[in-house]
Every structure is written in structure tokens, then in C-alpha cells.
XYZ file of C-alpha atoms in Angstrom:
443
model
C -3.543 27.927 -5.530
C -0.038 29.289 -5.696
C 2.538 26.784 -4.595
C 0.241 23.764 -5.002
C 2.685 22.011 -7.317
C 5.499 22.823 -4.908
C 3.606 21.229 -2.033
C 3.031 18.126 -4.095
C 6.722 18.048 -5.008
C 7.658 18.249 -1.326
C 5.250 15.429 -0.517
C 6.594 13.225 -3.301
C 10.194 14.073 -2.430
C 9.624 13.434 1.252
C 7.927 10.169 0.461
C 10.824 8.955 -1.659
C 13.286 9.911 1.067
C 11.368 8.099 3.817
C 10.476 5.167 1.580
C 14.097 4.928 0.504
C 15.111 4.531 4.136
C 12.477 1.847 4.719
C 13.411 0.099 1.488
C 17.110 0.009 2.357
C 16.215 -1.165 5.855
C 14.099 -3.931 4.355
C 17.031 -5.112 2.245
C 19.426 -5.014 5.214
C 17.019 -6.946 7.429
C 16.422 -9.561 4.736
C 20.173 -10.254 4.642
C 20.620 -10.317 8.413
C 17.417 -12.141 9.342
C 15.800 -15.357 8.099
C 12.527 -15.366 6.099
C 10.792 -16.936 9.119
C 11.643 -13.883 11.235
C 10.401 -11.545 8.508
C 7.193 -13.586 8.393
C 6.675 -13.243 12.143
C 6.944 -9.456 11.876
C 4.521 -9.362 8.947
C 1.913 -10.969 11.200
C 2.792 -8.905 14.311
C 2.641 -5.624 12.397
C -0.688 -6.567 10.823
C -2.154 -7.372 14.249
C -0.695 -4.203 15.778
C -2.193 -2.009 13.077
C -5.590 -3.609 13.585
C -5.486 -2.993 17.323
C -4.436 0.628 16.796
C -7.369 1.302 14.483
C -9.956 0.200 17.043
C -11.966 3.195 18.339
C -10.228 5.434 15.779
C -12.284 8.641 15.602
C -9.949 10.388 13.159
C -8.207 12.949 15.384
C -6.179 14.229 12.439
C -9.191 14.452 10.140
C -11.185 16.239 12.845
C -8.522 18.892 13.360
C -8.394 19.451 9.605
C -12.163 19.416 9.131
C -13.358 21.708 11.955
C -12.794 25.474 11.594
C -11.731 25.689 15.268
C -9.394 22.707 14.996
C -6.368 24.887 15.784
C -7.727 26.307 19.019
C -6.190 25.193 22.312
C -9.434 23.700 23.755
C -9.996 21.609 20.621
C -6.393 20.394 20.397
C -6.117 19.516 24.076
C -9.433 17.679 24.074
C -8.371 15.752 20.972
C -4.988 14.929 22.534
C -6.583 13.751 25.779
C -8.888 11.434 23.824
C -5.865 10.190 21.886
C -3.885 9.384 25.064
C -6.840 7.635 26.728
C -7.399 5.598 23.610
C -3.708 4.579 23.543
C -3.855 3.318 27.127
C -6.999 1.329 26.402
C -5.620 -0.228 23.219
C -2.311 -1.249 24.806
C -4.207 -2.973 27.616
C -6.469 -4.701 25.090
C -3.466 -5.800 23.016
C -1.761 -7.237 26.106
C -4.908 -9.176 27.060
C -5.192 -10.583 23.529
C -1.494 -11.547 23.327
C -1.839 -15.131 24.665
C -4.637 -15.915 22.211
C -2.718 -14.392 19.284
C 0.403 -16.330 20.234
C -1.540 -19.573 20.196
C -3.272 -18.802 16.910
C -0.076 -17.922 15.013
C 2.456 -20.004 16.982
C 4.511 -16.919 17.806
C 6.224 -16.231 21.149
C 3.713 -14.408 23.362
C 6.465 -12.043 24.536
C 6.719 -10.610 21.032
C 3.049 -9.640 21.119
C 3.378 -8.240 24.665
C 6.255 -6.041 23.549
C 4.318 -4.819 20.516
C 1.420 -4.010 22.856
C 3.392 -1.001 24.113
C 3.148 0.764 20.744
C -0.459 2.089 20.946
C 0.263 3.822 24.254
C 3.553 5.305 23.042
C 1.987 6.390 19.753
C -0.923 8.057 21.553
C 1.446 10.413 23.372
C 2.522 12.387 20.303
C 1.573 16.049 20.016
C -1.264 17.220 17.793
C 1.232 19.700 16.347
C 1.813 17.035 13.683
C -1.810 17.407 12.547
C -1.647 21.198 12.711
C 1.030 21.113 10.024
C -1.375 19.222 7.765
C -4.257 21.657 8.345
C -1.996 24.605 7.621
C -0.585 22.714 4.619
C 2.944 23.085 5.961
C 4.004 20.255 3.697
C 7.739 20.963 3.853
C 7.908 20.975 7.646
C 5.671 17.904 7.979
C 7.883 15.922 5.625
C 11.031 17.085 7.388
C 9.563 15.810 10.642
C 8.648 12.426 9.172
C 12.036 11.973 7.506
C 13.868 12.886 10.709
C 11.831 10.409 12.716
C 12.392 7.624 10.226
C 16.123 8.325 9.955
C 16.552 7.835 13.700
C 14.358 4.747 13.623
C 16.451 3.403 10.734
C 19.653 3.733 12.767
C 18.091 1.986 15.752
C 16.680 -0.839 13.612
C 19.974 -1.569 11.842
C 21.908 -1.489 15.110
C 19.509 -3.936 16.761
C 19.460 -6.298 13.773
C 23.251 -6.306 13.478
C 23.629 -6.930 17.209
C 20.856 -9.402 18.014
C 20.280 -11.305 14.724
C 16.973 -12.613 16.116
C 13.260 -11.824 16.059
C 13.803 -9.497 19.014
C 15.657 -7.041 16.789
C 12.672 -5.964 14.616
C 10.305 -6.311 17.584
C 12.325 -3.892 19.738
C 12.852 -1.606 16.747
C 9.096 -1.420 16.205
C 8.458 -0.056 19.698
C 11.501 2.234 19.570
C 10.346 3.764 16.271
C 6.951 4.669 17.696
C 8.553 6.219 20.783
C 11.008 8.248 18.684
C 8.225 9.755 16.566
C 6.173 10.726 19.604
C 9.166 12.329 21.315
C 10.213 14.326 18.248
C 6.682 15.681 17.783
C 7.260 17.924 20.806
C 10.033 19.722 18.949
C 7.491 21.093 16.454
C 6.052 24.625 16.812
C 3.326 25.024 19.450
C 3.614 21.378 20.499
C 2.555 21.932 24.112
C -0.359 19.749 25.224
C -2.503 19.553 28.356
C -5.236 17.282 29.612
C -8.705 18.683 28.894
C -12.077 17.133 28.157
C -14.575 19.576 26.682
C -17.861 17.685 26.354
C -19.108 19.669 23.344
C -15.839 19.268 21.448
C -15.672 15.575 22.304
C -19.164 15.095 20.929
C -18.258 16.864 17.685
C -15.106 14.763 17.299
C -17.015 11.523 17.840
C -19.853 12.622 15.547
C -17.558 13.397 12.635
C -15.193 10.554 13.434
C -17.711 7.734 13.671
C -17.495 7.111 9.950
C -13.727 7.585 10.057
C -13.618 4.747 12.605
C -15.754 2.498 10.426
C -13.682 3.400 7.358
C -10.414 2.742 9.206
C -11.554 -0.644 10.460
C -12.900 -1.895 7.163
C -9.887 -0.492 5.304
C -7.598 -2.264 7.736
C -9.536 -5.489 7.394
C -9.438 -5.280 3.615
C -5.742 -4.345 3.356
C -4.426 -6.682 6.055
C -6.693 -9.689 5.730
C -4.150 -11.200 3.346
C -1.363 -11.072 5.959
C -3.581 -12.356 8.758
C -5.084 -15.144 6.673
C -1.857 -16.247 4.998
C -0.119 -16.175 8.385
C -2.234 -19.174 9.345
C -2.770 -20.796 5.939
C 0.784 -21.028 4.532
C 4.266 -21.577 6.018
C 5.579 -18.545 7.928
C 8.699 -18.378 5.728
C 6.459 -17.960 2.667
C 4.640 -15.183 4.503
C 8.006 -13.474 4.982
C 8.748 -13.713 1.252
C 5.284 -12.417 0.452
C 5.869 -9.579 2.927
C 8.963 -8.479 0.985
C 6.986 -8.223 -2.258
C 4.004 -6.610 -0.551
C 6.195 -3.978 1.118
C 7.543 -2.898 -2.276
C 4.140 -3.022 -3.964
C 2.624 -0.875 -1.216
C 5.068 2.012 -1.745
C 3.144 3.785 -4.546
C -0.157 3.215 -2.756
C 1.289 4.756 0.391
C 2.482 7.745 -1.646
C -1.006 8.200 -3.094
C -2.503 8.004 0.405
C -0.028 10.571 1.705
C -0.873 12.946 -1.133
C -4.556 12.400 -0.444
C -4.376 13.271 3.250
C -1.658 15.920 3.186
C -2.740 17.834 0.073
C -5.979 16.803 -1.641
C -8.169 16.447 1.469
C -7.093 19.715 3.178
C -7.124 21.574 -0.153
C -10.723 20.565 -0.862
C -11.748 21.526 2.676
C -10.031 24.900 2.259
C -11.833 25.464 -1.047
C -15.206 24.597 0.491
C -14.537 27.028 3.323
C -13.670 29.798 0.847
C -10.027 29.860 1.931
C -8.487 29.072 -1.463
C -9.292 29.988 -5.042
C -8.490 27.995 -8.137
C -7.523 24.910 -6.139
C -9.350 22.447 -8.383
C -7.563 23.622 -11.531
C -4.108 23.348 -9.978
C -4.914 20.043 -8.320
C -6.194 18.499 -11.559
C -3.067 19.506 -13.464
C -0.721 18.126 -10.805
C -2.798 14.976 -10.446
C -2.555 14.189 -14.163
C 1.233 14.327 -14.118
C 1.343 12.184 -10.990
C -1.028 9.399 -12.088
C 0.545 9.107 -15.532
C 4.054 8.835 -14.102
C 3.219 6.475 -11.255
C 0.958 4.151 -13.256
C 3.567 3.929 -16.009
C 6.299 3.174 -13.469
C 4.160 0.472 -11.852
C 3.639 -1.156 -15.233
C 7.395 -1.249 -15.817
C 7.923 -2.651 -12.316
C 5.364 -5.359 -12.927
C 7.146 -6.430 -16.087
C 10.580 -6.645 -14.434
C 9.616 -7.620 -10.883
C 11.793 -10.726 -10.954
C 14.838 -8.685 -11.973
C 14.259 -6.192 -9.176
C 14.061 -8.910 -6.531
C 17.064 -10.760 -7.955
C 19.125 -7.572 -7.936
C 18.268 -6.472 -4.403
C 17.708 -9.655 -2.377
C 19.529 -12.935 -1.832
C 18.280 -16.179 -3.455
C 16.111 -17.067 -0.433
C 13.646 -14.385 -1.593
C 13.717 -15.123 -5.352
C 10.068 -16.200 -5.473
C 9.067 -12.688 -4.385
C 9.717 -11.660 -8.021
C 6.549 -13.055 -9.576
C 4.551 -12.046 -6.488
C 5.703 -8.455 -6.936
C 4.777 -8.495 -10.627
C 1.213 -9.539 -9.865
C 0.743 -7.175 -6.919
C 1.949 -4.150 -8.895
C -0.846 -4.644 -11.418
C -3.323 -4.289 -8.568
C -1.244 -1.386 -7.293
C -2.102 0.648 -10.399
C -5.757 0.595 -9.411
C -4.940 1.046 -5.715
C -3.166 4.342 -6.445
C -6.177 5.709 -8.306
C -8.555 4.485 -5.589
C -6.630 6.249 -2.822
C -6.514 9.534 -4.713
C -10.234 9.340 -5.451
C -11.146 8.428 -1.884
C -9.787 11.776 -0.671
C -12.451 13.501 -2.794
C -15.187 11.798 -0.774
C -13.595 12.857 2.522
C -13.062 16.391 1.253
C -16.766 16.907 0.535
C -17.691 15.510 3.949
C -18.928 12.088 2.837
C -16.743 9.579 4.702
C -19.711 7.192 4.833
C -19.362 6.486 1.114
C -15.717 5.642 1.676
C -16.727 3.299 4.486
C -19.220 1.504 2.256
C -16.571 1.055 -0.447
C -14.046 -0.372 1.995
C -16.659 -2.695 3.500
C -17.351 -4.027 0.016
C -13.618 -4.427 -0.498
C -13.298 -6.440 2.706
C -16.209 -8.686 1.739
C -14.673 -9.263 -1.671
C -11.291 -10.118 -0.150
C -12.899 -12.445 2.418
C -14.487 -14.436 -0.410
C -11.804 -14.352 -3.111
C -8.676 -14.913 -0.999
C -9.641 -18.344 0.407
C -11.214 -19.256 -2.935
C -8.053 -18.309 -4.804
C -5.881 -20.306 -2.404
C -8.165 -23.315 -2.736
C -8.379 -23.289 -6.531
C -4.952 -21.982 -7.493
C -2.742 -22.541 -4.477
C -0.556 -19.677 -3.321
C -0.420 -18.074 -6.823
C -4.222 -18.092 -6.870
C -4.284 -16.253 -3.548
C -1.858 -13.597 -4.826
C -3.879 -13.059 -8.001
C -7.044 -12.746 -5.916
C -5.387 -10.032 -3.810
C -4.484 -8.043 -6.930
C -7.979 -8.467 -8.392
C -9.558 -7.059 -5.231
C -7.782 -3.735 -5.926
C -9.548 -3.566 -9.277
C -12.857 -4.165 -7.513
C -12.058 -1.451 -4.965
C -11.579 1.084 -7.742
C -15.098 0.256 -8.892
C -16.525 0.644 -5.390
C -14.899 4.058 -4.873
C -16.038 5.105 -8.345
C -19.641 4.317 -7.416
C -19.410 6.820 -4.558
C -17.866 9.446 -6.824
C -20.626 8.995 -9.378
C -23.211 9.528 -6.679
C -21.521 12.801 -5.685
C -20.887 13.748 -9.337
C -17.148 13.889 -8.730
C -14.138 12.295 -10.333
C -11.272 12.630 -12.781
C -12.518 9.994 -15.173
C -10.585 11.091 -18.238
C -7.332 11.185 -16.279
C -7.926 7.732 -14.818
C -8.810 6.271 -18.197
C -5.694 7.688 -19.834
C -3.511 6.460 -16.976
C -4.898 2.913 -17.233
C -4.489 2.804 -21.013
C -0.940 4.113 -20.698
C -0.072 1.541 -18.017
C -1.500 -1.313 -20.104
C 0.518 -0.204 -23.132
C 3.726 0.065 -21.103
C 3.289 -3.388 -19.529
C 2.520 -4.911 -22.913
C 5.635 -3.259 -24.334
C 7.872 -4.579 -21.551
C 6.493 -8.107 -21.946
C 6.895 -7.974 -25.731
C 10.489 -6.811 -25.364
C 11.322 -9.656 -22.982
C 9.809 -12.216 -25.340
C 11.647 -10.709 -28.305
C 14.909 -11.110 -26.397
C 14.090 -14.736 -25.695
C 13.505 -14.128 -21.981
C 10.737 -15.513 -19.829
C 8.171 -13.125 -18.377
C 8.247 -12.217 -14.704
C 4.969 -14.148 -14.363
C 6.305 -17.377 -15.917
C 7.053 -19.151 -12.568
C 3.333 -19.086 -11.766
C 2.659 -21.926 -14.199
C 4.900 -24.296 -12.303
C 3.277 -23.451 -8.972
C -0.353 -23.949 -9.923
C -1.933 -27.161 -8.605
């Protein structure tokens, strides 16, 4: 596929631009706001994401998957379902707000404000998804970067002005509204209310496993925030949130590549719309996994230095947390890339099973780790779950006779060698490892 490497480059470049904005924003907020405020938003965002994934039938995946996904009847029906779902979820969120406020000891008004986001997010045009189906990677990334740049300006202004929990809470809702509004500046963004029964049935039929996958993936990836929000002090949750936000960056990049390039490319190949896609994808994937896994290994070895350089002393303990989470991140990157293969061949059920197993593993190991090893034990359990998830996804790939096993093996060996080298260098220089503080925190 001509231009495949270029599309991947645009996706990676766009990701670094948008992630750079979020990263800088994270640093600014950590200096303007207390760890307790950051902890509150970790919990609120985790709850919001869970609410937004309820009844998710995969509108984007449906538009990409169905041959008539670009037609006006299909798009308008999908958009109407999306808007109706947003209204329902905002109402549900508002009804749950008093109970959430009591459970997490957070001002109920914060949850009520966040409840506006599903409705505002549901208003965006399906033109965003059309760009993915047509593999207009450059334009899609330009849209995302533009949206995040405006949201960045709003967030900094609010934090500088208010210096309270209301700053990130208002910024959250404003960011969702900005993205929805800008989506109507994309080509062919016009939408109208329509409900075609046959199209709706097809969307629900294909999306039922997307919904299950989304829910179990959410539960598995956010259970740590929800559980720790009640089990440890909220300030510690804020510090953990700083480390988790950094550790999630490469995983988010892998997920973006999966949905913007790998998934639509495989669908196009199956539909006879692209030749040689697998060869080009394999070559680009090898370069990506080797570079990212190696970088994660370096980051794990110097996590304490990174935190010390970027954040004030209140967040120093995020250093060892980051080091541990990045080890799990190596496996999380590979898992996300491999999961797109299952979606591309029309087997989202296998992905759902893997994520359900991941959730069950997290539900057992996280409380067990906290009980046996205190907070460090919980963090190590979270990282170990990512290793388990790679095994669960691999089981699905083996069943479908898919996978890039040689690439994954080389990437893991390379990452292990790099991490060992960084640790050996630190010891040779007489420096403690980034993981050394864990010993003093164990019960």
C-alpha cells in the first residue's frame, strides 16, 4: 500500500503533538493545583469514561466496517443513535451523581457538571469517522490537534484564574464541546435526524460485541483509579494519576495506530480495496514496536529522574510508580496493536473475552497486591495485569492463526536488554535504581 508508512508517520507525529500539549498541560496543572485536586479529577474522569461507554455500539467501527458506511442514510442513522445515547447517558450520570459524591467524598456539583459531557460529545459529526474510513490520516490528526490546542488554552486560562477544582472540571466540559463544534468544519459534516430500522439493526448487531469489549476494557483499565480512589488518600491518587498519565501515552499511541491505520487497512484488504497491505504494515510495525518498547525500557530505568525534572517535590513519589507502570506499558503496547488484528478480521468477540479476563485478573490482583504489599504491591499488580492481557490477546490470535510473534519476541528481548543496561549503568555510577524507594514502602 503506497503511502502506508507516511500515514503511520502522520499518526505518530500527530500523537506526539497532541500528547505534548496534554503533557505540558499536566505539568502546568500540577504546579497550579494541589495533588488533592488532581486526585479528584482522576476519579471524576474515570467515572465519566465509564458512563460514556455504556450502550456503546461502536459507531466509528460500524462506519468503517460496513461497505455503505459513507452513505447519507447510514451516517444520519448512526448520528441520531449517537445523539440519543448522549442524552440518555447525561441523564443517567446526573442521577448517579449524589451516590458517586457520597462514595468518593467529592462535591456532587463536580459530578453534575461532568454529566454534561456525554450529551455534548454525542453531538459531534460523523465526518470524524469518515476520515478514518477513508484513511485521511493527515486531516484527522490536524482536526484532533486543533481541538486539543483550543482545549489547552481554555484549561490553562481556567487553572490560572480559578486555582480550584472547578478549573479542571469546567475545562473538561469545555474540551468536549470544542471538539464537537469543530467537527462541523470538516468536509461533508452535515447531519440530520434519521432512524432507518434496517441500518439500526445492523449497527447494533455488529456493535454488540464492541459494547461488551468497551465496557470490559474500561473496567480493566480504570478499575485501578476507581478502587484506589476509595482505598488510599486522594492526594496519593493524584500522584498516581500523574505517573499513570505518562505511562499511558505509548499505549494510547498504539491504540490510535490500531484504530486509524491497522483496523481500516485490514478491512480494506479483506474487501479487495488494497493490495500488499500486510507487507507494508508488517515492516512499519517492526520499526514502531522496536522503537517504542526500547524507549519504554529507558523510561522505566530513569522514571525518577523524569518526574524530578518535570514536577515539583510534592510529586516525587510518582518516579518509582512510573518506572513500574512503564514495564507493564511495554506489553500494553503490543496488546493494543494485536487487538486491532482481531477487529480487522471481524472477531470482536475474542477481544471482548480477552478484556473480560483482564478485568477479572485486575479485580483479584489489585486488592490482593494492596493487602500484601501496600500501595507498591497494588502498583506492581497493575503492571503485571498488562503482561497477563498480552497472553489473553495472544490466545485469540492463535485461534485465528494471526500474529507477529517474531516481532513481539524481538521487541521484548530488546526492551529487557535496554532496561538491564540502564540499571547496570546506574549501579556502576553508584546511583540507586528508580525502583529503590519501593523497599522502604513495603509493609
